[in-house]
Amino acid sequence: MGLDDTLIQLRMSVKQLDKMAQKAQKQQQMEKARVKKAIENKDLETAKIYAENSIRKKNEYLNCLRLSSRVDAVSSKVKSAMAMQGVAKNIGSVTKALETAMSSLDLEKVQKIMEQFEKQFENLDVKSGVLENTMSSATTLSTPQADVDSLIKQVAEEHGLEVQSQVSDAPGTANLGSIGAKSDRTQEEEDSLTKQLFILFRNTMSTSLINKTRLIVPKLWQQSVRYRGKYNVRMPKPRHDIARYLEEITKPLIVKELPDPIETCIQSKLNIKKKLKFGPDSAGEFEIFLAKFAFETLEKSEVMLICHKLDISGEIVRRNKVEFKKFGTNMWNFNTVVMQLMMKNNPKYKNLEPIVSTGLGRNVYFFFKEEVLKENLKMMKKMPHFVLLGGMINHQLYTRSGIQRYSELGDLENVRGQLVGTLNTALSQIPNTLSTPISNLSQALSQHSKPEE
């Protein structure tokens, strides 16, 4: 077994001992808690036993810690031994490499190379100095000093006083005199220079102001039209850039007052109430016809279900109408005005008012026979966009839960037949039930009436 395997086993042993120590410590705490509970219950004998267990677990905890520390010390020694072994191998390889490097190093060759390098560097300095002197003399002869001075004067006049001050301080320009102090320029030249200086100043100021404010103000443009030899300016000239920027920056901000949300809601409700009319008094001729049709359909049908229709497409409504038609169910969409008018003309249906008024004209009415009630309810469960509100069965009003309970009942004919059979059976058993006690009584009396032998 190598040192690596030994080190791994020692580490595993240390971890196991640590776990055992932690487990013993937890058990010690549990035993202490039991001792406290036993003392509270005034059970001293049990408390002594728990105390002994706690002390034993404490000793076990300390022994595991000692053993773990000793094993850890052994593992550290093994680890240091492995490190020393590796260092010894590395030192051997480094020694061999140094030996090969020293054998290939020739000191005489290195010295000769360094001497040759120094000589070449000195020759390079001498040649570069001669080249600089030659170039400076050739440049001086090719450019006269008078031309240089006149060019400096011209540049100074174009760039203003700041450049003149810099030129006066520059070396080699002492003979230029005071540039700009006395000049032979005419008035037109002075005006052109002033104009150029103003344009330069304006461009500099406008650029810096745009960078600072980050405002891009729309600039008015003008269109010039040539007419009779003169320019006709259609639009006025724009104001100065700086003035427009300052005007935009200092423009007041007018904050609009927000309306009260409560008043807005009340006003919107009043507007809706004025526009929408949900009453029998506002019914038209077609709605009166629909009210009569709804009454006749309700009188002919055994069951009427009222459902609230959610937002769906017309194609889905058409498909559902075809599916209900298979069971002989008619689906009609009467608005609130029609149903209220029908209830007003027929007071016996006035109890439908709470259900009909729900939904603001989005209710759907199903008319069919009583025998297909269960099938229609099953189909409505598959259509979540129809929410059942209530209905009428045999001209009796039912809630949603009442309709569902009514559908769970069986066929009335079958129930009636079962009831009749049960009653007939009971009637046939009544004579036997009544005759049995009488016969028993007569037998008992006949036995008592016989004389004793």
Short mmCIF file of C-alpha atoms in Angstrom, two decimals:
data_model
loop_
_atom_site.label_atom_id
_atom_site.label_comp_id
_atom_site.label_asym_id
_atom_site.label_seq_id
_atom_site.Cartn_x
_atom_site.Cartn_y
_atom_site.Cartn_z
CA MET A 1 0.00 0.00 0.00
CA GLY A 2 1.40 3.39 -1.01
CA LEU A 3 1.45 6.62 0.94
CA ASP A 4 -1.49 8.00 -1.06
CA ASP A 5 -3.78 5.14 -0.02
CA THR A 6 -2.62 5.42 3.57
CA LEU A 7 -3.36 9.18 3.62
CA ILE A 8 -6.86 8.61 2.22
CA GLN A 9 -7.67 5.98 4.84
CA LEU A 10 -6.43 8.23 7.61
CA ARG A 11 -8.63 11.10 6.41
CA MET A 12 -11.66 8.81 6.26
CA SER A 13 -10.94 7.67 9.81
CA VAL A 14 -10.76 11.30 10.98
CA LYS A 15 -14.16 12.07 9.41
CA GLN A 16 -15.75 8.98 10.99
CA LEU A 17 -14.39 9.88 14.41
CA ASP A 18 -15.71 13.45 14.04
CA LYS A 19 -19.17 12.13 13.18
CA MET A 20 -19.08 9.79 16.17
CA ALA A 21 -18.07 12.70 18.41
CA GLN A 22 -20.92 14.89 17.12
CA LYS A 23 -23.40 12.06 17.61
CA ALA A 24 -22.20 11.48 21.17
CA GLN A 25 -22.50 15.21 21.90
CA LYS A 26 -26.12 15.30 20.63
CA GLN A 27 -26.97 12.24 22.75
CA GLN A 28 -25.39 13.95 25.76
CA GLN A 29 -27.63 17.00 25.24
CA MET A 30 -30.67 14.72 24.94
CA GLU A 31 -29.78 12.94 28.17
CA LYS A 32 -29.40 16.31 29.90
CA ALA A 33 -32.84 17.30 28.74
CA ARG A 34 -34.24 14.03 30.04
CA VAL A 35 -32.57 14.66 33.40
CA LYS A 36 -34.23 18.08 33.58
CA LYS A 37 -37.61 16.61 32.69
CA ALA A 38 -37.24 13.85 35.28
CA ILE A 39 -36.32 16.40 37.96
CA GLU A 40 -39.37 18.46 37.05
CA ASN A 41 -41.49 15.31 37.46
CA LYS A 42 -39.74 14.64 40.84
CA ASP A 43 -38.42 11.26 39.67
CA LEU A 44 -34.91 11.20 41.17
CA GLU A 45 -34.08 7.60 40.31
CA THR A 46 -34.75 8.13 36.64
CA ALA A 47 -32.83 11.41 36.78
CA LYS A 48 -29.78 9.59 38.16
CA ILE A 49 -29.89 7.03 35.35
CA TYR A 50 -30.14 9.79 32.74
CA ALA A 51 -27.25 11.63 34.42
CA GLU A 52 -25.05 8.52 34.22
CA ASN A 53 -25.91 8.15 30.54
CA SER A 54 -25.06 11.80 29.95
CA ILE A 55 -21.66 11.46 31.64
CA ARG A 56 -20.91 8.31 29.66
CA LYS A 57 -21.77 10.03 26.39
CA LYS A 58 -19.58 12.98 27.38
CA ASN A 59 -16.61 10.69 27.97
CA GLU A 60 -17.28 9.01 24.64
CA TYR A 61 -17.36 12.42 22.95
CA LEU A 62 -13.98 13.40 24.49
CA ASN A 63 -12.36 10.08 23.60
CA CYS A 64 -13.48 10.39 19.99
CA LEU A 65 -12.06 13.91 19.81
CA ARG A 66 -8.70 12.81 21.24
CA LEU A 67 -8.44 9.89 18.88
CA SER A 68 -9.46 12.07 15.94
CA SER A 69 -6.75 14.61 16.75
CA ARG A 70 -4.11 11.89 17.01
CA VAL A 71 -5.11 10.32 13.71
CA ASP A 72 -5.08 13.79 12.14
CA ALA A 73 -1.53 14.33 13.42
CA VAL A 74 -0.46 11.02 11.89
CA SER A 75 -2.06 11.98 8.55
CA SER A 76 -0.25 15.35 8.58
CA LYS A 77 3.06 13.54 9.11
CA VAL A 78 2.31 11.20 6.24
CA LYS A 79 1.44 14.17 4.07
CA SER A 80 4.73 15.92 4.92
CA ALA A 81 6.60 12.72 4.10
CA MET A 82 4.92 12.61 0.68
CA ALA A 83 5.85 16.25 0.11
CA MET A 84 9.47 15.62 1.02
CA GLN A 85 9.55 12.66 -1.34
CA GLY A 86 8.28 14.84 -4.17
CA VAL A 87 10.73 17.62 -3.35
CA ALA A 88 13.61 15.14 -3.42
CA LYS A 89 12.59 13.98 -6.90
CA ASN A 90 12.29 17.59 -8.13
CA ILE A 91 15.71 18.53 -6.73
CA GLY A 92 17.28 15.64 -8.59
CA SER A 93 15.73 16.70 -11.91
CA VAL A 94 16.75 20.36 -11.36
CA THR A 95 20.32 19.31 -10.61
CA LYS A 96 20.53 17.38 -13.86
CA ALA A 97 19.16 20.34 -15.85
CA LEU A 98 21.65 22.77 -14.27
CA GLU A 99 24.46 20.44 -15.04
CA THR A 100 23.57 20.32 -18.76
CA ALA A 101 23.16 24.12 -18.86
CA MET A 102 26.55 24.78 -17.25
CA SER A 103 28.26 22.36 -19.59
CA SER A 104 26.89 24.21 -22.68
CA LEU A 105 27.83 27.73 -21.39
CA ASP A 106 31.14 29.20 -22.73
CA LEU A 107 32.25 32.34 -20.87
CA GLU A 108 34.86 33.41 -23.45
CA LYS A 109 32.27 33.53 -26.26
CA VAL A 110 29.91 35.61 -24.10
CA GLN A 111 32.68 38.15 -23.33
CA LYS A 112 33.59 38.53 -27.00
CA ILE A 113 29.96 39.10 -28.00
CA MET A 114 29.50 41.85 -25.35
CA GLU A 115 32.69 43.69 -26.48
CA GLN A 116 31.52 43.64 -30.12
CA PHE A 117 28.09 45.04 -29.07
CA GLU A 118 29.69 48.00 -27.25
CA LYS A 119 31.82 48.90 -30.30
CA GLN A 120 28.81 48.86 -32.63
CA PHE A 121 26.79 51.09 -30.25
CA GLU A 122 29.59 53.71 -30.19
CA ASN A 123 29.78 53.74 -34.02
CA LEU A 124 25.98 54.25 -34.18
CA ASP A 125 26.13 57.35 -31.92
CA VAL A 126 28.85 58.95 -34.10
CA LYS A 127 26.95 58.34 -37.34
CA SER A 128 23.61 59.67 -35.99
CA GLY A 129 25.31 62.93 -34.77
CA VAL A 130 26.86 63.57 -38.20
CA LEU A 131 23.49 62.94 -39.89
CA GLU A 132 21.65 65.46 -37.64
CA ASN A 133 24.22 68.22 -38.27
CA THR A 134 24.02 67.68 -42.03
CA MET A 135 20.22 67.81 -42.08
CA SER A 136 20.01 71.00 -39.97
CA SER A 137 22.51 72.85 -42.22
CA ALA A 138 20.70 71.79 -45.38
CA THR A 139 17.27 72.92 -44.00
CA THR A 140 18.65 76.29 -42.89
CA LEU A 141 20.11 77.01 -46.34
CA SER A 142 16.94 76.01 -48.18
CA THR A 143 14.49 78.29 -46.21
CA PRO A 144 15.34 82.02 -45.92
CA GLN A 145 14.66 83.64 -42.55
CA ALA A 146 12.72 86.55 -44.12
CA ASP A 147 10.13 84.19 -45.60
CA VAL A 148 9.72 82.47 -42.24
CA ASP A 149 9.16 85.84 -40.49
CA SER A 150 6.55 86.99 -43.02
CA LEU A 151 4.64 83.72 -42.73
CA ILE A 152 4.55 84.01 -38.94
CA LYS A 153 3.18 87.57 -39.22
CA GLN A 154 0.44 86.47 -41.59
CA VAL A 155 -0.64 83.57 -39.38
CA ALA A 156 -0.63 85.83 -36.31
CA GLU A 157 -2.89 88.40 -38.01
CA GLU A 158 -5.39 85.71 -39.05
CA HIS A 159 -5.65 84.12 -35.62
CA GLY A 160 -5.97 87.23 -33.45
CA LEU A 161 -4.28 88.52 -30.33
CA GLU A 162 -3.99 85.18 -28.50
CA VAL A 163 -1.81 83.78 -31.24
CA GLN A 164 0.19 87.05 -31.36
CA SER A 165 1.05 86.72 -27.71
CA GLN A 166 2.20 83.19 -28.27
CA VAL A 167 4.30 84.24 -31.27
CA SER A 168 5.97 87.09 -29.34
CA ASP A 169 7.06 84.61 -26.67
CA ALA A 170 8.31 82.03 -29.14
CA PRO A 171 12.10 81.67 -29.58
CA GLY A 172 13.61 83.12 -32.74
CA THR A 173 10.85 85.74 -33.27
CA ALA A 174 12.32 88.70 -31.43
CA ASN A 175 12.85 90.62 -34.67
CA LEU A 176 9.16 90.50 -35.58
CA GLY A 177 8.34 93.57 -33.49
CA SER A 178 4.97 94.30 -31.98
CA ILE A 179 2.57 92.50 -34.27
CA GLY A 180 -0.80 94.23 -34.50
CA ALA A 181 0.27 97.37 -32.63
CA LYS A 182 0.56 99.48 -35.82
CA SER A 183 -0.65 98.05 -39.07
CA ASP A 184 -1.10 99.39 -42.58
CA ARG A 185 -4.41 97.51 -43.12
CA THR A 186 -7.38 99.40 -44.55
CA GLN A 187 -10.80 99.72 -42.93
CA GLU A 188 -12.28 96.99 -45.14
CA GLU A 189 -9.60 94.54 -44.04
CA GLU A 190 -10.28 95.41 -40.41
CA ASP A 191 -14.03 94.81 -40.91
CA SER A 192 -13.43 91.45 -42.59
CA LEU A 193 -11.13 90.36 -39.75
CA THR A 194 -13.70 91.47 -37.15
CA LYS A 195 -16.42 89.54 -38.97
CA GLN A 196 -14.29 86.42 -39.05
CA LEU A 197 -13.57 86.75 -35.34
CA PHE A 198 -17.33 87.10 -34.58
CA ILE A 199 -18.19 84.01 -36.65
CA LEU A 200 -15.51 82.01 -34.86
CA PHE A 201 -16.78 83.17 -31.46
CA ARG A 202 -20.43 82.38 -32.37
CA ASN A 203 -19.64 78.87 -33.55
CA THR A 204 -17.62 78.18 -30.41
CA MET A 205 -20.35 79.46 -28.07
CA SER A 206 -23.22 77.68 -29.83
CA THR A 207 -21.35 74.37 -29.87
CA SER A 208 -20.51 74.57 -26.18
CA LEU A 209 -24.09 75.50 -25.27
CA ILE A 210 -25.54 72.58 -27.23
CA ASN A 211 -23.15 70.21 -25.51
CA LYS A 212 -24.14 71.54 -22.09
CA THR A 213 -27.93 71.68 -22.51
CA ARG A 214 -28.37 68.83 -25.02
CA LEU A 215 -31.17 70.79 -26.67
CA ILE A 216 -31.84 70.66 -30.38
CA VAL A 217 -34.07 73.61 -31.16
CA PRO A 218 -35.65 73.61 -34.61
CA LYS A 219 -34.10 76.37 -36.66
CA LEU A 220 -36.29 78.42 -38.97
CA TRP A 221 -35.19 78.33 -42.57
CA GLN A 222 -35.81 80.94 -45.19
CA GLN A 223 -36.54 80.55 -48.89
CA SER A 224 -35.24 83.22 -51.25
CA VAL A 225 -36.94 83.76 -54.59
CA ARG A 226 -35.39 85.77 -57.40
CA TYR A 227 -37.95 88.37 -58.49
CA ARG A 228 -37.21 91.48 -60.62
CA GLY A 229 -33.56 91.44 -59.78
CA LYS A 230 -34.13 91.46 -55.98
CA TYR A 231 -34.45 88.80 -53.29
CA ASN A 232 -37.92 88.34 -51.82
CA VAL A 233 -37.60 86.93 -48.32
CA ARG A 234 -40.71 84.85 -47.66
CA MET A 235 -39.98 84.23 -43.96
CA PRO A 236 -38.19 86.36 -41.37
CA LYS A 237 -34.66 85.65 -40.34
CA PRO A 238 -34.28 83.34 -37.37
CA ARG A 239 -33.25 84.65 -34.02
CA HIS A 240 -29.76 84.10 -32.74
CA ASP A 241 -28.94 80.56 -31.66
CA ILE A 242 -28.04 81.51 -28.08
CA ALA A 243 -31.28 83.49 -27.69
CA ARG A 244 -33.37 80.56 -28.93
CA TYR A 245 -31.60 78.13 -26.62
CA LEU A 246 -32.12 80.36 -23.60
CA GLU A 247 -35.77 80.82 -24.51
CA GLU A 248 -36.31 77.07 -24.64
CA ILE A 249 -34.50 76.55 -21.34
CA THR A 250 -36.43 79.28 -19.49
CA LYS A 251 -39.85 78.40 -20.94
CA PRO A 252 -42.32 77.83 -18.05
CA LEU A 253 -43.81 74.39 -17.53
CA ILE A 254 -47.59 74.53 -17.02
CA VAL A 255 -48.76 71.52 -14.98
CA LYS A 256 -52.33 70.47 -15.72
CA GLU A 257 -54.48 69.57 -12.73
CA LEU A 258 -55.64 65.96 -12.76
CA PRO A 259 -59.39 65.45 -12.34
CA ASP A 260 -60.78 63.69 -9.30
CA PRO A 261 -61.14 59.96 -10.17
CA ILE A 262 -64.33 59.64 -8.09
CA GLU A 263 -66.04 62.47 -9.94
CA THR A 264 -64.86 61.06 -13.26
CA CYS A 265 -66.33 57.65 -12.43
CA ILE A 266 -69.66 59.18 -11.36
CA GLN A 267 -69.84 61.27 -14.52
CA SER A 268 -69.07 58.28 -16.75
CA LYS A 269 -71.82 56.26 -15.05
CA LEU A 270 -74.30 59.07 -15.63
CA ASN A 271 -73.33 59.25 -19.29
CA ILE A 272 -73.81 55.51 -19.69
CA LYS A 273 -77.18 55.71 -17.96
CA LYS A 274 -78.30 58.45 -20.33
CA LYS A 275 -77.18 56.61 -23.46
CA LEU A 276 -78.35 53.11 -22.52
CA LYS A 277 -82.05 52.43 -21.89
CA PHE A 278 -83.04 49.17 -20.19
CA GLY A 279 -86.74 49.49 -19.57
CA PRO A 280 -90.05 48.34 -21.10
CA ASP A 281 -91.08 51.96 -21.73
CA SER A 282 -88.28 52.35 -24.30
CA ALA A 283 -89.24 49.22 -26.27
CA GLY A 284 -89.86 49.42 -30.00
CA GLU A 285 -92.22 47.49 -32.24
CA PHE A 286 -89.72 44.73 -32.93
CA GLU A 287 -89.02 44.30 -29.20
CA ILE A 288 -92.77 44.08 -28.51
CA PHE A 289 -92.96 41.29 -31.13
CA LEU A 290 -90.02 39.50 -29.50
CA ALA A 291 -91.69 39.79 -26.08
CA LYS A 292 -94.81 38.02 -27.41
CA PHE A 293 -92.64 35.36 -29.04
CA ALA A 294 -90.72 34.78 -25.81
CA PHE A 295 -94.01 34.37 -23.88
CA GLU A 296 -95.39 31.87 -26.38
CA THR A 297 -92.14 29.87 -26.40
CA LEU A 298 -92.08 29.78 -22.59
CA GLU A 299 -95.71 28.60 -22.44
CA LYS A 300 -95.06 25.76 -24.88
CA SER A 301 -91.78 24.57 -23.27
CA GLU A 302 -91.50 22.51 -20.11
CA VAL A 303 -88.06 23.84 -19.13
CA MET A 304 -86.38 27.24 -19.59
CA LEU A 305 -82.74 27.71 -18.53
CA ILE A 306 -81.19 31.21 -18.21
CA CYS A 307 -77.42 31.42 -18.82
CA HIS A 308 -74.98 34.32 -18.93
CA LYS A 309 -72.89 34.38 -22.11
CA LEU A 310 -69.21 35.33 -21.88
CA ASP A 311 -67.20 36.90 -24.72
CA ILE A 312 -67.02 34.37 -27.56
CA SER A 313 -67.05 34.53 -31.34
CA GLY A 314 -70.17 34.14 -33.45
CA GLU A 315 -68.86 30.93 -35.00
CA ILE A 316 -68.68 29.23 -31.59
CA VAL A 317 -72.26 30.34 -30.81
CA ARG A 318 -73.46 28.88 -34.11
CA ARG A 319 -71.76 25.53 -33.44
CA ASN A 320 -73.22 25.33 -29.93
CA LYS A 321 -76.67 26.13 -31.25
CA VAL A 322 -76.41 23.20 -33.70
CA GLU A 323 -75.27 20.84 -30.91
CA PHE A 324 -78.23 21.80 -28.69
CA LYS A 325 -80.60 21.38 -31.64
CA LYS A 326 -79.80 17.64 -31.64
CA PHE A 327 -81.75 17.29 -28.34
CA GLY A 328 -84.62 19.50 -29.51
CA THR A 329 -83.31 22.51 -27.57
CA ASN A 330 -83.91 26.03 -28.89
CA MET A 331 -81.41 28.75 -27.94
CA TRP A 332 -82.55 32.39 -28.07
CA ASN A 333 -80.82 35.61 -27.13
CA PHE A 334 -83.41 38.07 -25.75
CA ASN A 335 -82.19 41.38 -24.36
CA THR A 336 -83.27 42.85 -21.03
CA VAL A 337 -85.91 45.15 -22.52
CA VAL A 338 -87.70 42.24 -24.22
CA MET A 339 -87.82 40.10 -21.07
CA GLN A 340 -88.93 43.01 -18.86
CA LEU A 341 -91.71 43.80 -21.33
CA MET A 342 -92.77 40.12 -21.29
CA MET A 343 -92.90 40.11 -17.46
CA LYS A 344 -94.83 43.39 -17.45
CA ASN A 345 -97.51 41.97 -19.75
CA ASN A 346 -97.59 38.64 -17.84
CA PRO A 347 -97.30 39.27 -14.07
CA LYS A 348 -97.10 35.56 -13.24
CA TYR A 349 -93.47 35.63 -14.41
CA LYS A 350 -92.47 38.67 -12.33
CA ASN A 351 -90.25 36.49 -10.10
CA LEU A 352 -87.82 36.21 -13.04
CA GLU A 353 -86.81 39.87 -12.59
CA PRO A 354 -83.62 39.27 -10.47
CA ILE A 355 -82.23 36.69 -12.90
CA VAL A 356 -83.25 38.45 -16.11
CA SER A 357 -81.78 41.82 -15.06
CA THR A 358 -78.36 40.23 -14.54
CA GLY A 359 -75.89 40.61 -17.41
CA LEU A 360 -77.20 43.74 -19.19
CA GLY A 361 -78.64 41.91 -22.18
CA ARG A 362 -75.97 39.19 -22.42
CA ASN A 363 -78.25 36.38 -21.22
CA VAL A 364 -79.12 33.34 -23.35
CA TYR A 365 -82.36 31.36 -22.92
CA PHE A 366 -82.70 27.61 -23.61
CA PHE A 367 -86.18 26.05 -24.17
CA PHE A 368 -86.65 22.25 -24.24
CA LYS A 369 -88.55 19.31 -22.78
CA GLU A 370 -88.04 17.97 -19.29
CA GLU A 371 -86.77 14.57 -20.42
CA VAL A 372 -83.57 16.03 -21.95
CA LEU A 373 -82.65 18.21 -18.94
CA LYS A 374 -79.84 15.94 -17.81
CA GLU A 375 -78.25 15.77 -21.30
CA ASN A 376 -78.36 19.56 -21.70
CA LEU A 377 -76.68 20.13 -18.34
CA LYS A 378 -73.92 17.69 -19.29
CA MET A 379 -73.39 19.58 -22.53
CA MET A 380 -73.25 22.94 -20.70
CA LYS A 381 -70.43 21.64 -18.50
CA LYS A 382 -68.36 21.28 -21.67
CA MET A 383 -69.11 24.92 -22.60
CA PRO A 384 -67.60 27.19 -19.89
CA HIS A 385 -68.72 30.32 -21.76
CA PHE A 386 -72.32 29.60 -20.72
CA VAL A 387 -72.82 30.25 -16.97
CA LEU A 388 -76.07 28.86 -15.58
CA LEU A 389 -78.02 31.41 -13.50
CA GLY A 390 -81.39 29.68 -12.95
CA GLY A 391 -84.55 28.72 -14.78
CA MET A 392 -88.09 27.41 -14.73
CA ILE A 393 -89.31 23.79 -14.78
CA ASN A 394 -93.02 23.25 -15.31
CA HIS A 395 -93.63 26.97 -14.67
CA GLN A 396 -91.88 26.79 -11.29
CA LEU A 397 -88.80 28.90 -10.58
CA TYR A 398 -85.57 27.12 -9.60
CA THR A 399 -82.09 28.35 -8.74
CA ARG A 400 -78.94 26.87 -10.21
CA SER A 401 -78.47 24.35 -7.40
CA GLY A 402 -82.18 23.48 -7.50
CA ILE A 403 -81.99 22.68 -11.21
CA GLN A 404 -78.96 20.45 -10.65
CA ARG A 405 -80.71 18.56 -7.83
CA TYR A 406 -83.85 18.19 -9.97
CA SER A 407 -81.79 16.68 -12.79
CA GLU A 408 -80.41 14.02 -10.44
CA LEU A 409 -83.91 12.67 -9.84
CA GLY A 410 -85.04 9.64 -11.87
CA ASP A 411 -87.91 9.37 -14.32
CA LEU A 412 -91.20 10.25 -12.61
CA GLU A 413 -93.09 7.44 -14.37
CA ASN A 414 -90.70 4.84 -13.05
CA VAL A 415 -90.79 6.33 -9.56
CA ARG A 416 -94.60 6.37 -9.68
CA GLY A 417 -94.68 2.71 -10.75
CA GLN A 418 -92.29 1.70 -7.97
CA LEU A 419 -94.43 3.56 -5.43
CA VAL A 420 -97.65 1.89 -6.62
CA GLY A 421 -96.00 -1.56 -6.47
CA THR A 422 -94.76 -0.89 -2.94
CA LEU A 423 -98.24 0.20 -1.82
CA ASN A 424 -99.91 -2.87 -3.41
CA THR A 425 -97.45 -5.15 -1.67
CA ALA A 426 -98.19 -3.49 1.66
CA LEU A 427 -101.96 -3.78 1.09
CA SER A 428 -101.71 -7.48 0.28
CA GLN A 429 -99.76 -8.12 3.48
CA ILE A 430 -102.21 -6.25 5.75
CA PRO A 431 -104.93 -9.08 5.94
CA ASN A 432 -102.33 -11.70 6.78
CA THR A 433 -100.82 -9.42 9.37
CA LEU A 434 -104.21 -8.81 10.99
CA SER A 435 -105.44 -12.45 10.84
CA THR A 436 -102.34 -13.96 12.41
CA PRO A 437 -102.85 -12.44 15.93
CA ILE A 438 -106.57 -13.37 15.88
CA SER A 439 -105.85 -17.00 15.04
CA ASN A 440 -103.19 -17.18 17.72
CA LEU A 441 -105.64 -15.72 20.26
CA SER A 442 -108.37 -18.19 19.34
CA GLN A 443 -105.98 -21.13 19.70
CA ALA A 444 -104.90 -19.92 23.10
CA LEU A 445 -108.51 -19.49 24.29
CA SER A 446 -109.51 -22.94 23.03
CA GLN A 447 -106.63 -24.51 24.95
CA HIS A 448 -107.61 -22.74 28.18
CA SER A 449 -111.31 -23.57 27.75
CA LYS A 450 -110.74 -27.36 27.60
CA PRO A 451 -111.29 -29.12 30.99
CA GLU A 452 -108.32 -30.61 32.70
CA GLU A 453 -108.17 -34.43 32.75
#
